[in-house]
Short mmCIF file of C-alpha atoms in Angstrom, two decimals:
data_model
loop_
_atom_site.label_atom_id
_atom_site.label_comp_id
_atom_site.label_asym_id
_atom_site.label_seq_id
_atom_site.Cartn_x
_atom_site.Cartn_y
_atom_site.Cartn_z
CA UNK A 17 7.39 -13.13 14.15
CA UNK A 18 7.46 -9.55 12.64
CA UNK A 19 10.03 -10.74 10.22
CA UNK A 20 8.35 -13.12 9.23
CA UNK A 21 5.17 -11.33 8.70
CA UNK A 22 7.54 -8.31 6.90
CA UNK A 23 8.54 -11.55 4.57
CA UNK A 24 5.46 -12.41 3.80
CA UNK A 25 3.73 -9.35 2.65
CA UNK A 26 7.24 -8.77 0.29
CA UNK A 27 6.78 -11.94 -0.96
CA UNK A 28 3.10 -11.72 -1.79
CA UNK A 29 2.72 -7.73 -3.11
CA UNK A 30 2.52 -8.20 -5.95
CA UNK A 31 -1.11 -10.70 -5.76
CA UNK A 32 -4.29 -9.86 -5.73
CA UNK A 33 -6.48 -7.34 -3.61
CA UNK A 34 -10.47 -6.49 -5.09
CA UNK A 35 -13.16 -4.67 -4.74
CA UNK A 36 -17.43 -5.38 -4.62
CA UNK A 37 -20.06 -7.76 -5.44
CA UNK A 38 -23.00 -9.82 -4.07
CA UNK A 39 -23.97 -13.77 -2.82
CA UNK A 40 -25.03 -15.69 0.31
CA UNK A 41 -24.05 -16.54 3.26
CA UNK A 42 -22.24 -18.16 6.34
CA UNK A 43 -20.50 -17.12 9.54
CA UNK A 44 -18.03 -17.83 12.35
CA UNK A 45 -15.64 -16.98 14.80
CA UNK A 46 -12.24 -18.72 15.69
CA UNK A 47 -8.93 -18.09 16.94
CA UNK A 48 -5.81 -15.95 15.75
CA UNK A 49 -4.48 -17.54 12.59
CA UNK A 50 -0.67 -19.00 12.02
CA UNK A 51 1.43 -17.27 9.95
CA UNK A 52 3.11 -18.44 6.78
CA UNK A 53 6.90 -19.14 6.58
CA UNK A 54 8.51 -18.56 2.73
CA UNK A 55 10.28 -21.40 1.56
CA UNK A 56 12.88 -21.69 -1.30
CA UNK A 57 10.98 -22.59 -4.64
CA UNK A 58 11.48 -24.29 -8.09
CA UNK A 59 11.03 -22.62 -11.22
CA UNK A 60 7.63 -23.30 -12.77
CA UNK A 61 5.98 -22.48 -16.21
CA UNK A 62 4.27 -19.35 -16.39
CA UNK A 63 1.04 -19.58 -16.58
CA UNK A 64 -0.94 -19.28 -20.69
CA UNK A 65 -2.71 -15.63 -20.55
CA UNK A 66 -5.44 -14.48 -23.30
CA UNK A 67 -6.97 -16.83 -25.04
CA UNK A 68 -6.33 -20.56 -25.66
CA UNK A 69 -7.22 -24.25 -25.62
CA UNK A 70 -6.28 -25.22 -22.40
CA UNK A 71 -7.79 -21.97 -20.80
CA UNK A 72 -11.12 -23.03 -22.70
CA UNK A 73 -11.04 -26.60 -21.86
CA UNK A 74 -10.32 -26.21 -18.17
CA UNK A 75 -13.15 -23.27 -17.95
CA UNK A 76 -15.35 -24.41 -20.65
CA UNK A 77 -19.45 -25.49 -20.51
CA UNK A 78 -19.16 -28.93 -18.42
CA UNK A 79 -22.04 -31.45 -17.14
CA UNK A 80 -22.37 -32.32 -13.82
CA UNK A 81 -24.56 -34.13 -11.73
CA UNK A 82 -27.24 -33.47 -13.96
CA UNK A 83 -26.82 -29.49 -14.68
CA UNK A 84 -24.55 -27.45 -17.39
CA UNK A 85 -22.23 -25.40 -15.64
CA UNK A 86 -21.87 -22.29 -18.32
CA UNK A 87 -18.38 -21.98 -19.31
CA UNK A 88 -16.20 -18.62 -17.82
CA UNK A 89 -15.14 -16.12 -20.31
CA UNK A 90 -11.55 -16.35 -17.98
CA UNK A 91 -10.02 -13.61 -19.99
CA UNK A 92 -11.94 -11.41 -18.29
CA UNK A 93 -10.29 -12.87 -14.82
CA UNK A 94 -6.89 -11.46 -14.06
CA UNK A 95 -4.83 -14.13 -15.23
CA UNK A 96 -3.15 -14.67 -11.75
CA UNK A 97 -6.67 -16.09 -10.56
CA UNK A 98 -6.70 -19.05 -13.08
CA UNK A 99 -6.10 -23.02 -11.41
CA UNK A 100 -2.53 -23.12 -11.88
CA UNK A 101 0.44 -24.73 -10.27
CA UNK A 102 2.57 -22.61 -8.46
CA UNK A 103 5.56 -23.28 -5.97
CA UNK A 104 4.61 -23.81 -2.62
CA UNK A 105 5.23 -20.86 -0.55
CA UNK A 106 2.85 -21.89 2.49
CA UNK A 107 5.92 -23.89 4.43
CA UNK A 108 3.09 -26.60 4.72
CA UNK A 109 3.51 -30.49 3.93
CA UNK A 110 1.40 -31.84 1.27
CA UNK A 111 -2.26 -32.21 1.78
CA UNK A 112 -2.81 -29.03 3.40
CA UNK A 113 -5.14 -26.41 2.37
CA UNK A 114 -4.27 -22.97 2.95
CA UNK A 115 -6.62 -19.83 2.22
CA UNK A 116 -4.86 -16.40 1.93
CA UNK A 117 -7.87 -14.10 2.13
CA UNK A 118 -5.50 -10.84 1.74
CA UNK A 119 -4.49 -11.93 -1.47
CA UNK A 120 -7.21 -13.73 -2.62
CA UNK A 121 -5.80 -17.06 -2.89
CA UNK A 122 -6.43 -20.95 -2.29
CA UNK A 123 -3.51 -23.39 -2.23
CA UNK A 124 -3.49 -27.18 -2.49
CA UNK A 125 -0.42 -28.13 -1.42
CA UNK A 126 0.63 -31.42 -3.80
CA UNK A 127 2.23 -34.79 -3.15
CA UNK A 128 6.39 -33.95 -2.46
CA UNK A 129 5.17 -30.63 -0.52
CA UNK A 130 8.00 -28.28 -3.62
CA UNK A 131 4.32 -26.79 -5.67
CA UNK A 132 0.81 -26.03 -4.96
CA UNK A 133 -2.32 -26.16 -6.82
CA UNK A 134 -3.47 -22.47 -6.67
CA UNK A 135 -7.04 -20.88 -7.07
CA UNK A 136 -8.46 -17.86 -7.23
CA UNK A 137 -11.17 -17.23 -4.78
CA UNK A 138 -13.52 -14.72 -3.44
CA UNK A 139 -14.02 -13.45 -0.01
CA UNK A 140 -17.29 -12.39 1.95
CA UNK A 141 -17.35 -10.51 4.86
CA UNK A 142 -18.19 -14.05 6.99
CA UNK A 143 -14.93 -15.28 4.92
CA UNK A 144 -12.64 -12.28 7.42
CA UNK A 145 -14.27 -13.63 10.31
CA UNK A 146 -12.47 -16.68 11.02
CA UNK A 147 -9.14 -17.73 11.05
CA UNK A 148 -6.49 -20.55 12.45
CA UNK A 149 -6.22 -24.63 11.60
CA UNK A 150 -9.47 -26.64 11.02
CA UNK A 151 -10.28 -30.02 9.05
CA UNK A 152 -12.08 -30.31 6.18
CA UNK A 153 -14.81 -32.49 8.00
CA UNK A 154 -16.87 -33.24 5.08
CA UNK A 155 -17.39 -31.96 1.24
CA UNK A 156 -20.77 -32.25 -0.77
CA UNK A 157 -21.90 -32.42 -4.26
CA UNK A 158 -24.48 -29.80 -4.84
CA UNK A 159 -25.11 -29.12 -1.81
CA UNK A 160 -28.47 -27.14 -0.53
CA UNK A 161 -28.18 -23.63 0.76
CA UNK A 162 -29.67 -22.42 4.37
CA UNK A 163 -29.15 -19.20 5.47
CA UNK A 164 -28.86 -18.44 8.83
CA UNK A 165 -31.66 -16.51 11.05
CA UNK A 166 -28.98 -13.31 10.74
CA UNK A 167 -29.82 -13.34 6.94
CA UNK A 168 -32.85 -14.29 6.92
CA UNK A 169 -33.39 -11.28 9.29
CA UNK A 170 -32.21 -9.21 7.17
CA UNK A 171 -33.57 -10.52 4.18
CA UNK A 172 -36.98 -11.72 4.80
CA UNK A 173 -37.29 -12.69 1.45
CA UNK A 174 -35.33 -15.56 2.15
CA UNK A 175 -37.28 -17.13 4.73
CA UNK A 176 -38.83 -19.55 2.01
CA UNK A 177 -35.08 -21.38 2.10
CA UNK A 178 -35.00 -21.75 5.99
CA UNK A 179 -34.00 -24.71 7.76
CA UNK A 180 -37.56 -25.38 8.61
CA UNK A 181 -38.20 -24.94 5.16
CA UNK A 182 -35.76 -27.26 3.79
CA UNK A 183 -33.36 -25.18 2.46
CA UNK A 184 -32.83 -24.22 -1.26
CA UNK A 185 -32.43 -26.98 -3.15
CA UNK A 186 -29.39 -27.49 -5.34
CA UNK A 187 -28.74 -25.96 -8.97
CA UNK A 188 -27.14 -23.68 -10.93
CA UNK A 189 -28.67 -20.35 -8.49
CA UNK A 190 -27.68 -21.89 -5.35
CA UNK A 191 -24.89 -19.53 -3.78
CA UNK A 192 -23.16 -22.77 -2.62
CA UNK A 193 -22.45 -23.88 -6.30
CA UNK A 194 -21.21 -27.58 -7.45
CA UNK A 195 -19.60 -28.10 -4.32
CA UNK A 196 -19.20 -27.05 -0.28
CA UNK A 197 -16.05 -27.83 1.91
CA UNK A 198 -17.18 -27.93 5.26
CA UNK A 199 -14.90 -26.58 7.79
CA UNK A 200 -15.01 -28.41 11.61
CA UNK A 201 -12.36 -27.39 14.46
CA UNK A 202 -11.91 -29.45 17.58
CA UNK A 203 -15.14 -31.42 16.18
CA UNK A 204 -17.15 -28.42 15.74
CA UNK A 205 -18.81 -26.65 12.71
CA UNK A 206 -17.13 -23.17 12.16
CA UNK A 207 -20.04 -22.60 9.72
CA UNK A 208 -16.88 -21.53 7.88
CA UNK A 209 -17.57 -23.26 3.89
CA UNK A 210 -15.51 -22.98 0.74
CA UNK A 211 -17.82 -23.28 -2.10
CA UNK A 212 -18.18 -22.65 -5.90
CA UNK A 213 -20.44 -19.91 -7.27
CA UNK A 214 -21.90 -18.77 -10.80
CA UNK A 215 -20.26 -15.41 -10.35
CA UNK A 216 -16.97 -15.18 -11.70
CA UNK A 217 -16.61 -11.54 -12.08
CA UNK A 218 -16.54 -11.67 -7.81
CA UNK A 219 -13.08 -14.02 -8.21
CA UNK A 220 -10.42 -11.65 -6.36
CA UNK A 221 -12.88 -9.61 -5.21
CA UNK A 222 -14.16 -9.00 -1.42
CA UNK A 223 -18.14 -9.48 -2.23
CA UNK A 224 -20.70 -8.27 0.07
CA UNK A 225 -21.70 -12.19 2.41
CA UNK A 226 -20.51 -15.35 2.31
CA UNK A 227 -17.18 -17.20 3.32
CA UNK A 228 -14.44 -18.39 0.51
CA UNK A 229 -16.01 -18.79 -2.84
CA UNK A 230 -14.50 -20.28 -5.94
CA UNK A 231 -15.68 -20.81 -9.53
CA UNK A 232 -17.58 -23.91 -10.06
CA UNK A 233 -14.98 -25.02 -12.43
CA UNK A 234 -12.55 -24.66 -9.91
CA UNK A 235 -14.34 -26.01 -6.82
CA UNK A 236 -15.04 -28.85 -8.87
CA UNK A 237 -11.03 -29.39 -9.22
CA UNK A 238 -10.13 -28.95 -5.95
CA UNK A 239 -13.07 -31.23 -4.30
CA UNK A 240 -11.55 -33.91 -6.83
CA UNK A 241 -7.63 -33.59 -4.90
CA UNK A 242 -8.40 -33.23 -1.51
CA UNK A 243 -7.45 -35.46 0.65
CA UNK A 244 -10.19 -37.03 3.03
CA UNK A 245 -10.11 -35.27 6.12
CA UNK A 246 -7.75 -32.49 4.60
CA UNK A 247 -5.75 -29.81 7.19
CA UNK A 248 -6.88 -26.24 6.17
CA UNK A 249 -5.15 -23.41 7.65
CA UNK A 250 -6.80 -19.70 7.07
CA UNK A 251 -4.28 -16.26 7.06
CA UNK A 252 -6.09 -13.29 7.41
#
């Protein structure tokens, strides 16, 4: 096990680690998280840096369920947070979703289990507070936001967007973004959500509340290649 774990952290050194921002929230608790195993890899493209069509065209202005998701100016993102397709490192079988919150990563592991589709994501403080195997129980298109009686306690302010308020409704401001992955174990709600977000500038960054965030470009992506029911697996 300590190899293993010595393995790992060679293998991934060289990714990402970050730094502040802000957004809303969720929380949990769970059990101690599996570890990954490193698995032999094939070669792969490197990914485009700076500037160019395919950049702009997967993180350009797009319409969606009735709102215009602003395009990202990604060359402000390190370019090791962009969607790309990476070899699969995880040691999981294809379909499984693994989140790597010490490096700031999300991988979609494809059909064939050899490569991954890999995203950048942000973590909140709620997104360090769980870890282990859960199912992706359900996903939703622009979802509305509730923040728990914590936050609202906390943040008063907030109390117009309470349950017994309805919630915030959905849109461009609501911290869940285009899309929420909800995360159940042994049939219960972890209150444990990956979800997109306006704020791109927080990508690889540990922001201030909320669980795994991803741009709405990107959460868009990855709610399209999930599989129903998907295995997720969180490191911490």
């Amino acid at each position: 096990m300590i190899s293993d774990t010595m393995n790992r952290r060679r293998l991934l050194s060289l990714l990402a680690v970050g730094t502040a921002s802000t957004l809303a929230g969720c929380a949990s608790s769970g059990p101690p998280g599996l570890r990954p195993i490193a698995i032999a890899a094939p070669q792969l493209p490197a990914p485009p840096t700076g500037r160019s069509p395919e950049l702009d065209a997967t993180y350009g202005q797009m319409v969606d369920g009735g709102f215009v998701i602003p395009a990202v100016p990604y060359w402000k993102i390190p370019p090791r947070f962009y969607r790309q397709r990476v070899a699969n490192i995880t040691g999981e079988p294809a379909g499984t979703v693994v989140v790597d919150t010490q490096s700031r990563f999300l991988y979609l592991v494809e059909p064939g289990g050899e490569t991954a589709m890999r995203y950048g994501v942000g973590i909140g403080r709620e997104g360090f507070a769980w870890q282990g195997e859960g199912v992706i129980q359900w996903r939703q298109k622009w979802p509305k936001w509730t923040p728990p009686d914590e936050m609202i306690g906390r943040q008063p302010e907030l109390a117009k967007y309470s349950a017994a308020n309805g919630g915030m409704p959905p849109g461009l401001l609501n911290p869940l973004g285009a899309r929420a992955l909800y995360i159940f174990q042994n049939g219960q709600d972890t209150l444990y959500r990956l979800h997109g977000n306006p704020e791109w500038n927080s990508i690889g960054k540990a922001v201030s509340s909320g669980c795994v965030r991803l741009m709405n470009q990107d959460i868009i992506d990855l709610y399209e290649r999930v599989p129903n029911k998907a295995r997720i697996i969180v490191w911490q």
